[in-house]
Amino acid sequence: KWKGEGTTQNLENIVIGRCYDYIRIVNPAVGEKNCSQIWEAFKNAFINKDPCSILPKDYELFINLSLHTIPPNKSLFWENNQLLVNSFAGRGRRYMSLGDTLFGFFGDFLNWCGQADSPGLDYESCPTTMECENNAVESFWRMASITYAQHSSGVIHVLLNGSADGGAYPQPGFFADYEIPNLQKGKISQIVIWVVDDIGGPDIDSCGTHSVKTLETRLQTLGYDVTCTDNNKSVMFLLCLD
């Protein structure tokens, strides 16, 4: 029926397991969380509903139950380089990207949707963002991105892909549309942009040019102290290793 892949098999077991993995092993500092209750809040955001009319606010209870402090200077925003960000952040050891928070860890790389007037999940197909923007996964990540930005503080890092088609700073994009507008200016001392090209990839975008220039100007106009570095050595070492 839809063009997107269906709900990930064993979704409930995976996310409840991830929740316990997170609070027991990945980041016990977040304290006790009720993983079954978090799953129920997550599921109730989208089951029994038209899969094209799920809004970010439907996930509010889920976010409230899974929320925890994001340490200052640890936030790592990104576009077009998810696997690199995951390795670079080191599951919260070096940085805490959205996927290293409990609420982001919960949904990373998974797919899900429900069906109108049915308590079940749709394992056959789910709508893509091209088919409808207000789908269960898109709205989840919008809400997660907004929350992540609101709770980030200190020095903020942004890792962009200088080899990405269309430029390192996509507009529209999650960073442009949901994260920048929700940063809390009073809590942020500096924004550090890293533009890293793929090894052997094209150098399409760099600090001070094209879309990165647009981003720098936007952040400076908002009153942020912004620095930008091309091909940060630590990130390049990680790319070389891969």
mmCIF file of C-alpha atoms in Angstrom, residues 79-192:
data_model
loop_
_atom_site.group_PDB
_atom_site.id
_atom_site.type_symbol
_atom_site.label_atom_id
_atom_site.label_comp_id
_atom_site.label_asym_id
_atom_site.label_seq_id
_atom_site.Cartn_x
_atom_site.Cartn_y
_atom_site.Cartn_z
ATOM 1 C CA GLU A 79 23.855 16.087 8.418
ATOM 2 C CA ASN A 80 24.604 13.357 5.830
ATOM 3 C CA ASN A 81 27.062 11.284 7.860
ATOM 4 C CA GLN A 82 25.176 9.212 10.435
ATOM 5 C CA LEU A 83 27.541 6.221 10.598
ATOM 6 C CA LEU A 84 30.567 8.490 10.946
ATOM 7 C CA VAL A 85 28.867 10.436 13.737
ATOM 8 C CA ASN A 86 27.999 7.203 15.539
ATOM 9 C CA SER A 87 31.654 6.059 15.505
ATOM 10 C CA PHE A 88 33.030 9.500 16.319
ATOM 11 C CA ALA A 89 30.684 10.071 19.267
ATOM 12 C CA GLY A 90 31.594 6.631 20.648
ATOM 13 C CA ARG A 91 28.169 6.020 22.229
ATOM 14 C CA GLY A 92 28.431 9.112 24.383
ATOM 15 C CA ARG A 93 32.050 8.548 25.366
ATOM 16 C CA ARG A 94 33.406 11.430 23.254
ATOM 17 C CA TYR A 95 30.194 13.229 22.298
ATOM 18 C CA MET A 96 26.484 12.672 22.817
ATOM 19 C CA SER A 97 24.791 12.931 19.432
ATOM 20 C CA LEU A 98 21.009 12.573 19.193
ATOM 21 C CA GLY A 99 21.475 8.819 18.649
ATOM 22 C CA ASP A 100 23.414 8.614 21.936
ATOM 23 C CA THR A 101 20.534 9.991 24.032
ATOM 24 C CA LEU A 102 18.001 7.491 25.399
ATOM 25 C CA PHE A 103 15.203 8.843 23.195
ATOM 26 C CA GLY A 104 17.378 8.782 20.061
ATOM 27 C CA PHE A 105 18.993 5.413 20.855
ATOM 28 C CA PHE A 106 15.462 4.004 21.180
ATOM 29 C CA GLY A 107 14.553 4.646 17.521
ATOM 30 C CA ASP A 108 17.871 4.673 15.652
ATOM 31 C CA PHE A 109 17.751 2.814 12.288
ATOM 32 C CA LEU A 110 14.272 1.407 12.984
ATOM 33 C CA ASN A 111 11.037 1.818 11.059
ATOM 34 C CA TRP A 112 7.457 1.744 12.326
ATOM 35 C CA CYS A 113 3.869 2.733 11.642
ATOM 36 C CA GLY A 114 0.361 1.754 12.674
ATOM 37 C CA GLN A 115 -2.959 1.627 10.848
ATOM 38 C CA ALA A 116 -6.163 3.613 11.259
ATOM 39 C CA ASP A 117 -8.686 1.758 13.453
ATOM 40 C CA SER A 118 -6.363 -1.139 14.211
ATOM 41 C CA PRO A 119 -4.276 -1.706 17.335
ATOM 42 C CA GLY A 120 -1.610 -3.543 15.318
ATOM 43 C CA LEU A 121 1.599 -2.406 13.661
ATOM 44 C CA ASP A 122 1.884 -2.433 9.871
ATOM 45 C CA TYR A 123 4.700 -4.841 8.967
ATOM 46 C CA GLU A 124 3.952 -4.691 5.216
ATOM 47 C CA SER A 125 4.641 -1.046 4.375
ATOM 48 C CA CYS A 126 4.843 2.431 5.903
ATOM 49 C CA PRO A 127 4.532 5.834 4.215
ATOM 50 C CA THR A 128 7.708 7.578 3.080
ATOM 51 C CA THR A 129 8.233 11.295 3.717
ATOM 52 C CA MET A 130 7.601 11.851 -0.011
ATOM 53 C CA GLU A 131 4.143 10.272 0.415
ATOM 54 C CA CYS A 132 3.287 12.252 3.537
ATOM 55 C CA GLU A 133 5.356 14.387 5.879
ATOM 56 C CA ASN A 134 3.345 13.647 9.011
ATOM 57 C CA ASN A 135 4.301 9.982 9.219
ATOM 58 C CA ALA A 136 5.250 8.177 12.436
ATOM 59 C CA VAL A 137 9.027 8.102 11.904
ATOM 60 C CA GLU A 138 9.455 11.621 10.484
ATOM 61 C CA SER A 139 7.426 13.164 13.322
ATOM 62 C CA PHE A 140 9.360 11.130 15.893
ATOM 63 C CA TRP A 141 12.698 12.487 14.664
ATOM 64 C CA ARG A 142 11.337 16.021 14.455
ATOM 65 C CA MET A 143 10.272 15.857 18.092
ATOM 66 C CA ALA A 144 13.562 14.205 19.104
ATOM 67 C CA SER A 145 15.587 16.853 17.220
ATOM 68 C CA ILE A 146 13.648 19.735 18.805
ATOM 69 C CA THR A 147 14.160 18.252 22.283
ATOM 70 C CA TYR A 148 17.847 17.545 21.686
ATOM 71 C CA ALA A 149 18.470 21.142 20.546
ATOM 72 C CA GLN A 150 16.571 22.611 23.489
ATOM 73 C CA HIS A 151 18.678 20.626 25.980
ATOM 74 C CA SER A 152 22.099 21.233 24.389
ATOM 75 C CA SER A 153 24.489 23.659 26.088
ATOM 76 C CA GLY A 154 28.068 24.948 26.235
ATOM 77 C CA VAL A 155 30.148 24.462 23.096
ATOM 78 C CA ILE A 156 27.973 22.966 20.347
ATOM 79 C CA HIS A 157 29.617 20.858 17.609
ATOM 80 C CA VAL A 158 28.237 20.325 14.105
ATOM 81 C CA LEU A 159 29.738 17.683 11.799
ATOM 82 C CA LEU A 160 28.905 18.206 8.125
ATOM 83 C CA ASN A 161 29.778 16.229 5.008
ATOM 84 C CA GLY A 162 31.733 18.380 2.535
ATOM 85 C CA SER A 163 31.214 15.757 -0.204
ATOM 86 C CA ALA A 164 27.416 15.627 0.049
ATOM 87 C CA ASP A 165 25.400 16.249 -3.111
ATOM 88 C CA GLY A 166 23.723 19.611 -2.826
ATOM 89 C CA GLY A 167 26.100 20.903 -0.157
ATOM 90 C CA ALA A 168 27.079 20.243 3.438
ATOM 91 C CA TYR A 169 24.208 22.233 4.959
ATOM 92 C CA PRO A 170 20.938 20.990 3.445
ATOM 93 C CA GLN A 171 17.864 23.189 3.424
ATOM 94 C CA PRO A 172 15.322 21.926 4.175
ATOM 95 C CA GLY A 173 16.964 19.652 6.735
ATOM 96 C CA PHE A 174 16.646 18.606 10.370
ATOM 97 C CA PHE A 175 19.494 20.854 11.512
ATOM 98 C CA ALA A 176 18.203 23.873 9.554
ATOM 99 C CA ASP A 177 14.509 23.463 10.351
ATOM 100 C CA TYR A 178 14.200 21.834 13.783
ATOM 101 C CA GLU A 179 17.513 22.155 15.602
ATOM 102 C CA ILE A 180 18.846 25.676 14.958
ATOM 103 C CA PRO A 181 15.462 27.330 15.774
ATOM 104 C CA ASN A 182 15.329 25.421 19.086
ATOM 105 C CA LEU A 183 18.845 26.110 20.360
ATOM 106 C CA GLN A 184 18.694 28.070 23.625
ATOM 107 C CA LYS A 185 20.982 31.008 22.963
ATOM 108 C CA GLY A 186 21.657 31.833 26.622
ATOM 109 C CA LYS A 187 23.026 28.329 27.267
ATOM 110 C CA ILE A 188 25.433 28.225 24.311
ATOM 111 C CA SER A 189 28.967 29.651 24.447
ATOM 112 C CA GLN A 190 30.168 28.719 20.958
ATOM 113 C CA ILE A 191 29.210 26.761 17.829
ATOM 114 C CA VAL A 192 32.031 24.773 16.224
#
